[in-house]
Amino acid sequence: MQYRIGIDLGGTAVKSGIVDENHQVVFRHSQPSDHNFERAVAGLAEAVETVAAMAGLRVSDFPCVGVGIPSTVNPHTKRLVFANNTGWRDVPIGEALEQRLGIPVYIGNDANCAVIGEALAGAAKGRKNVVMLTLGTGVGGGILLDGRLFTGGDGMGVELGHTPLLHGGYRCTCGIEGCLEGYASVTALIRQTRQAMEEHPESALHAYVAEHGGQVDGRTAFDCAQAGDEAAAAVVDQYLEYLANGIGGLITIFRPEIFLLGGGLSAQGENLTRPLSEKVLRYVYSSDLIGVPPIVTATLGNAAGTIGAAYLDRM
Ligand SMILES: [Zn+2]
């Protein structure tokens, strides 16, 4: 059995895993991540050594290591270009880790790793043309075309969350106005929920949030809408309309065999995919003639990133 190592370098944790030939994570290890670059690289090396030891192997027994990172990375130069959560700019993360480990290191964007993982072992298993959006704090994206990861000429494209949704819209964290992320991320849903709450002090949504100490998360509007609150239902409906609009544009360009939704909000399952599948018809070119591909939620959760990272060298 040939084993591979994939790492998911998150804002709070470094998750490393050993992936077998059946694309299953057979050993996993998690440790806190560090925002200091030197210590972060040392931590990554430690995470690789620890999970290799769990499998009774040495680092040199592996062909390579893949690392998925929630930031803009250049897979050709193996440099991390910019990371929002750590403030790192243009750091040689791949090279620094290769020097420590003595084997090749491949780096990729975390959402790119997720789409690879889902195509190898999850909701898009066996599919060669796949588009995925991850709906979390931000909106990430990954595209497989003819079985290969598409990242653009310099490897830094496919920032699907930062494609235009509304002209003159809400200013995104990236500085551009009207990005999809500003309307379809969990952060955006929370903003929309709070706004509806303030506009409808008589609503069950308002009462629900007050009962929960003012806390609003990505589930609040969905839960209250399910319980029959109209203000919450309107928030969910508008949120899904924004998302359907964004998805419709991507389907029109790429015509994937399947469209995947991952990230925290994908836990909503059919509450998300059923209404989206209807709404998206209005945003896809010639959908009345050629239909739309199925929109489904990802199935592997965090494991998708680990599995995808372990196969970055093949993509
Ligand atoms: Zn943006």
Tab-separated table of C-alpha atoms in Angstrom, residues 69-315:
chain	number	residue	atom	x	y	z
A	69	ILE	CA	-3.690	26.809	2.720
A	70	PRO	CA	-6.635	29.245	3.055
A	71	SER	CA	-4.917	32.007	1.093
A	72	THR	CA	-3.558	33.052	-2.270
A	73	VAL	CA	-0.703	30.744	-3.169
A	74	ASN	CA	1.457	30.319	-6.250
A	75	PRO	CA	1.755	26.566	-6.781
A	76	HIS	CA	4.579	27.041	-9.334
A	77	THR	CA	6.922	29.072	-7.105
A	78	LYS	CA	5.542	27.377	-3.952
A	79	ARG	CA	5.276	30.811	-2.339
A	80	LEU	CA	2.349	31.974	-0.293
A	81	VAL	CA	1.401	35.306	-1.843
A	82	PHE	CA	-1.001	36.653	0.742
A	83	ALA	CA	-2.811	35.232	3.756
A	84	ASN	CA	-5.583	37.254	5.321
A	85	ASN	CA	-5.612	35.445	8.670
A	86	THR	CA	-1.870	35.605	9.382
A	87	GLY	CA	-0.888	38.711	7.408
A	88	TRP	CA	1.871	36.727	5.626
A	89	ARG	CA	2.962	38.243	2.328
A	90	ASP	CA	5.125	36.523	-0.268
A	91	VAL	CA	6.700	33.897	2.005
A	92	PRO	CA	8.568	30.838	0.621
A	93	ILE	CA	6.485	28.303	2.522
A	94	GLY	CA	7.015	25.372	0.126
A	95	GLU	CA	10.766	25.803	-0.107
A	96	ALA	CA	11.167	26.304	3.664
A	97	LEU	CA	9.252	23.094	4.352
A	98	GLU	CA	11.152	21.133	1.677
A	99	GLN	CA	14.438	22.141	3.334
A	100	ARG	CA	13.215	20.781	6.661
A	101	LEU	CA	11.664	17.572	5.341
A	102	GLY	CA	13.987	16.622	2.485
A	103	ILE	CA	11.109	15.579	0.163
A	104	PRO	CA	9.106	17.602	-2.418
A	105	VAL	CA	6.343	19.815	-1.078
A	106	TYR	CA	3.310	20.950	-3.090
A	107	ILE	CA	1.075	23.784	-1.970
A	108	GLY	CA	-2.446	24.704	-2.991
A	109	ASN	CA	-5.406	26.805	-2.009
A	110	ASP	CA	-7.623	25.024	0.551
A	111	ALA	CA	-10.789	25.156	-1.578
A	112	ASN	CA	-8.789	23.736	-4.498
A	113	CYS	CA	-7.722	20.852	-2.272
A	114	ALA	CA	-11.348	20.317	-1.224
A	115	VAL	CA	-12.571	19.911	-4.823
A	116	ILE	CA	-9.766	17.410	-5.558
A	117	GLY	CA	-10.692	15.421	-2.434
A	118	GLU	CA	-14.406	15.376	-3.269
A	119	ALA	CA	-13.654	14.241	-6.833
A	120	LEU	CA	-11.396	11.428	-5.593
A	121	ALA	CA	-13.545	10.100	-2.774
A	122	GLY	CA	-16.613	12.246	-2.092
A	123	ALA	CA	-19.724	13.735	-3.665
A	124	ALA	CA	-18.057	14.204	-7.076
A	125	LYS	CA	-16.304	10.816	-7.180
A	126	GLY	CA	-15.403	9.895	-10.726
A	127	ARG	CA	-16.418	13.273	-12.179
A	128	LYS	CA	-13.945	15.146	-14.355
A	129	ASN	CA	-15.660	18.541	-14.618
A	130	VAL	CA	-16.566	19.942	-11.240
A	131	VAL	CA	-17.080	23.394	-9.757
A	132	MET	CA	-17.174	23.817	-5.993
A	133	LEU	CA	-17.905	26.746	-3.722
A	134	THR	CA	-17.032	26.606	-0.029
A	135	LEU	CA	-19.397	28.708	2.048
A	136	GLY	CA	-17.739	29.739	5.286
A	137	THR	CA	-16.278	32.919	6.749
A	138	GLY	CA	-15.482	33.710	3.132
A	139	VAL	CA	-16.375	32.022	-0.158
A	140	GLY	CA	-13.701	29.778	-1.655
A	141	GLY	CA	-13.737	28.029	-4.989
A	142	GLY	CA	-12.244	25.125	-6.879
A	143	ILE	CA	-12.574	23.978	-10.488
A	144	LEU	CA	-11.722	20.665	-12.119
A	145	LEU	CA	-11.677	20.716	-15.920
A	146	ASP	CA	-11.234	17.405	-17.752
A	147	GLY	CA	-9.942	15.880	-14.527
A	148	ARG	CA	-7.270	18.512	-13.922
A	149	LEU	CA	-7.276	21.280	-11.359
A	150	PHE	CA	-7.695	24.607	-13.137
A	151	THR	CA	-5.864	27.452	-11.394
A	152	GLY	CA	-5.184	29.909	-14.206
A	153	GLY	CA	-1.976	30.675	-16.068
A	154	ASP	CA	0.007	31.790	-13.027
A	155	GLY	CA	-1.787	29.428	-10.665
A	156	MET	CA	-3.528	32.236	-8.819
A	157	GLY	CA	-6.941	32.333	-10.476
A	158	VAL	CA	-10.246	30.776	-9.438
A	159	GLU	CA	-10.952	33.281	-6.684
A	160	LEU	CA	-14.634	32.524	-7.230
A	161	GLY	CA	-15.726	34.368	-4.082
A	162	HIS	CA	-14.296	37.580	-5.503
A	163	THR	CA	-16.146	37.510	-8.804
A	164	PRO	CA	-18.734	40.259	-9.380
A	165	LEU	CA	-22.289	39.740	-8.199
A	166	LEU	CA	-23.694	43.248	-7.778
A	167	HIS	CA	-22.469	46.410	-9.466
A	168	GLY	CA	-21.905	49.072	-6.814
A	169	GLY	CA	-22.586	46.537	-4.086
A	170	TYR	CA	-21.257	45.946	-0.601
A	171	ARG	CA	-17.492	46.503	-0.245
A	172	CYS	CA	-15.794	43.133	0.182
A	173	THR	CA	-12.854	42.457	2.536
A	174	CYS	CA	-10.706	42.361	-0.639
A	175	GLY	CA	-11.592	45.973	-1.444
A	176	ILE	CA	-13.752	45.282	-4.517
A	177	GLU	CA	-17.401	46.301	-4.374
A	178	GLY	CA	-20.124	43.727	-4.948
A	179	CYS	CA	-18.147	40.446	-4.706
A	180	LEU	CA	-20.081	37.185	-4.419
A	181	GLU	CA	-18.400	36.661	-1.018
A	182	GLY	CA	-20.027	39.834	0.311
A	183	TYR	CA	-23.455	38.267	-0.260
A	184	ALA	CA	-23.013	34.497	-0.102
A	185	SER	CA	-20.534	33.868	2.744
A	186	VAL	CA	-21.662	32.909	6.236
A	187	THR	CA	-20.340	36.316	7.324
A	188	ALA	CA	-22.737	37.932	4.832
A	189	LEU	CA	-25.642	35.749	5.986
A	190	ILE	CA	-24.998	36.834	9.581
A	191	ARG	CA	-25.018	40.493	8.471
A	192	GLN	CA	-28.286	39.953	6.570
A	193	THR	CA	-29.810	38.171	9.582
A	194	ARG	CA	-28.876	40.996	11.965
A	195	GLN	CA	-30.299	43.584	9.601
A	196	ALA	CA	-33.645	41.740	9.349
A	197	MET	CA	-33.720	41.399	13.115
A	198	GLU	CA	-33.320	45.156	13.563
A	199	GLU	CA	-35.960	45.898	10.931
A	200	HIS	CA	-38.452	43.445	12.493
A	201	PRO	CA	-38.333	43.809	16.281
A	202	GLU	CA	-41.702	42.025	16.469
A	203	SER	CA	-40.388	38.889	14.718
A	204	ALA	CA	-39.721	35.484	16.240
A	205	LEU	CA	-36.205	35.894	14.787
A	206	HIS	CA	-35.650	38.936	17.025
A	207	ALA	CA	-36.943	37.075	20.081
A	208	TYR	CA	-34.836	33.996	19.268
A	209	VAL	CA	-31.614	36.015	19.044
A	210	ALA	CA	-32.439	37.890	22.277
A	211	GLU	CA	-32.953	34.520	24.013
A	212	HIS	CA	-29.519	33.412	22.763
A	213	GLY	CA	-27.693	36.387	24.253
A	214	GLY	CA	-27.611	38.315	20.972
A	215	GLN	CA	-25.621	35.563	19.217
A	216	VAL	CA	-26.217	35.179	15.468
A	217	ASP	CA	-24.556	32.493	13.353
A	218	GLY	CA	-25.058	30.858	9.969
A	219	ARG	CA	-27.833	28.633	11.341
A	220	THR	CA	-29.959	31.349	12.995
A	221	ALA	CA	-31.999	32.434	9.957
A	222	PHE	CA	-32.371	28.840	8.674
A	223	ASP	CA	-33.575	27.595	12.095
A	224	CYS	CA	-36.071	30.439	12.563
A	225	ALA	CA	-37.334	30.099	8.984
A	226	GLN	CA	-37.957	26.377	9.602
A	227	ALA	CA	-39.893	27.310	12.728
A	228	GLY	CA	-42.162	29.502	10.594
A	229	ASP	CA	-40.839	33.044	11.093
A	230	GLU	CA	-41.481	35.222	8.042
A	231	ALA	CA	-38.624	37.684	8.593
A	232	ALA	CA	-36.141	34.789	8.819
A	233	ALA	CA	-37.680	33.089	5.770
A	234	ALA	CA	-37.173	36.305	3.799
A	235	VAL	CA	-33.507	36.423	4.846
A	236	VAL	CA	-32.939	32.824	3.725
A	237	ASP	CA	-34.811	33.401	0.469
A	238	GLN	CA	-32.772	36.512	-0.384
A	239	TYR	CA	-29.508	34.821	0.621
A	240	LEU	CA	-30.296	31.840	-1.641
A	241	GLU	CA	-31.202	34.210	-4.472
A	242	TYR	CA	-27.746	35.846	-4.268
A	243	LEU	CA	-26.068	32.456	-4.128
A	244	ALA	CA	-28.146	31.088	-7.038
A	245	ASN	CA	-27.189	34.129	-9.099
A	246	GLY	CA	-23.479	33.486	-8.466
A	247	ILE	CA	-23.775	29.740	-9.099
A	248	GLY	CA	-25.760	30.390	-12.304
A	249	GLY	CA	-22.914	32.449	-13.743
A	250	LEU	CA	-20.369	29.753	-12.942
A	251	ILE	CA	-22.560	27.012	-14.461
A	252	THR	CA	-23.004	29.112	-17.597
A	253	ILE	CA	-19.226	29.443	-18.013
A	254	PHE	CA	-18.066	25.952	-17.060
A	255	ARG	CA	-21.070	23.587	-17.462
A	256	PRO	CA	-19.707	21.226	-14.786
A	257	GLU	CA	-21.143	17.698	-14.477
A	258	ILE	CA	-21.911	18.499	-10.859
A	259	PHE	CA	-21.833	21.648	-8.727
A	260	LEU	CA	-20.627	21.158	-5.148
A	261	LEU	CA	-21.224	23.237	-2.055
A	262	GLY	CA	-18.883	22.811	0.909
A	263	GLY	CA	-17.929	24.769	4.004
A	264	GLY	CA	-19.879	25.220	7.223
A	265	LEU	CA	-23.148	26.228	5.585
A	266	SER	CA	-23.297	23.015	3.529
A	267	ALA	CA	-24.498	21.304	6.730
A	268	GLN	CA	-27.923	22.726	5.756
A	269	GLY	CA	-28.073	19.991	3.101
A	270	GLU	CA	-31.362	19.957	1.218
A	271	ASN	CA	-32.533	23.189	2.876
A	272	LEU	CA	-29.827	24.690	0.710
A	273	THR	CA	-29.720	22.558	-2.437
A	274	ARG	CA	-33.466	22.100	-3.058
A	275	PRO	CA	-34.412	25.812	-3.293
A	276	LEU	CA	-31.097	26.613	-5.033
A	277	SER	CA	-31.774	24.052	-7.762
A	278	GLU	CA	-35.026	25.891	-8.568
A	279	LYS	CA	-33.695	29.429	-8.263
A	280	VAL	CA	-30.605	28.755	-10.378
A	281	LEU	CA	-32.759	27.981	-13.459
A	282	ARG	CA	-33.305	31.714	-13.872
A	283	TYR	CA	-29.565	32.429	-13.904
A	284	VAL	CA	-28.234	29.749	-16.262
A	285	TYR	CA	-28.068	30.402	-19.981
A	286	SER	CA	-30.592	28.274	-21.932
A	287	SER	CA	-31.510	26.286	-18.824
A	288	ASP	CA	-34.935	25.583	-20.354
A	289	LEU	CA	-33.224	23.778	-23.232
A	290	ILE	CA	-30.105	22.265	-21.724
A	291	GLY	CA	-30.992	22.061	-18.029
A	292	VAL	CA	-28.631	22.600	-15.121
A	293	PRO	CA	-26.227	20.145	-13.489
A	294	PRO	CA	-27.104	18.791	-10.037
A	295	ILE	CA	-26.212	21.067	-7.121
A	296	VAL	CA	-25.181	18.904	-4.173
A	297	THR	CA	-23.434	19.316	-0.846
A	298	ALA	CA	-19.937	17.945	-0.301
A	299	THR	CA	-19.732	14.761	1.745
A	300	LEU	CA	-16.199	14.543	3.126
A	301	GLY	CA	-16.115	17.596	5.411
A	302	ASN	CA	-12.606	18.457	6.581
A	303	ALA	CA	-11.192	15.223	5.165
A	304	ALA	CA	-11.645	16.571	1.604
A	305	GLY	CA	-8.864	19.120	2.140
A	306	THR	CA	-6.465	16.517	3.532
A	307	ILE	CA	-7.142	14.020	0.724
A	308	GLY	CA	-6.918	16.709	-1.964
A	309	ALA	CA	-3.670	18.123	-0.544
A	310	ALA	CA	-2.142	14.629	-0.585
A	311	TYR	CA	-2.757	14.485	-4.367
A	312	LEU	CA	-1.713	18.030	-5.338
A	313	ASP	CA	1.357	16.658	-7.161
A	314	ARG	CA	-0.893	14.670	-9.514
A	315	MET	CA	-3.135	17.615	-10.493
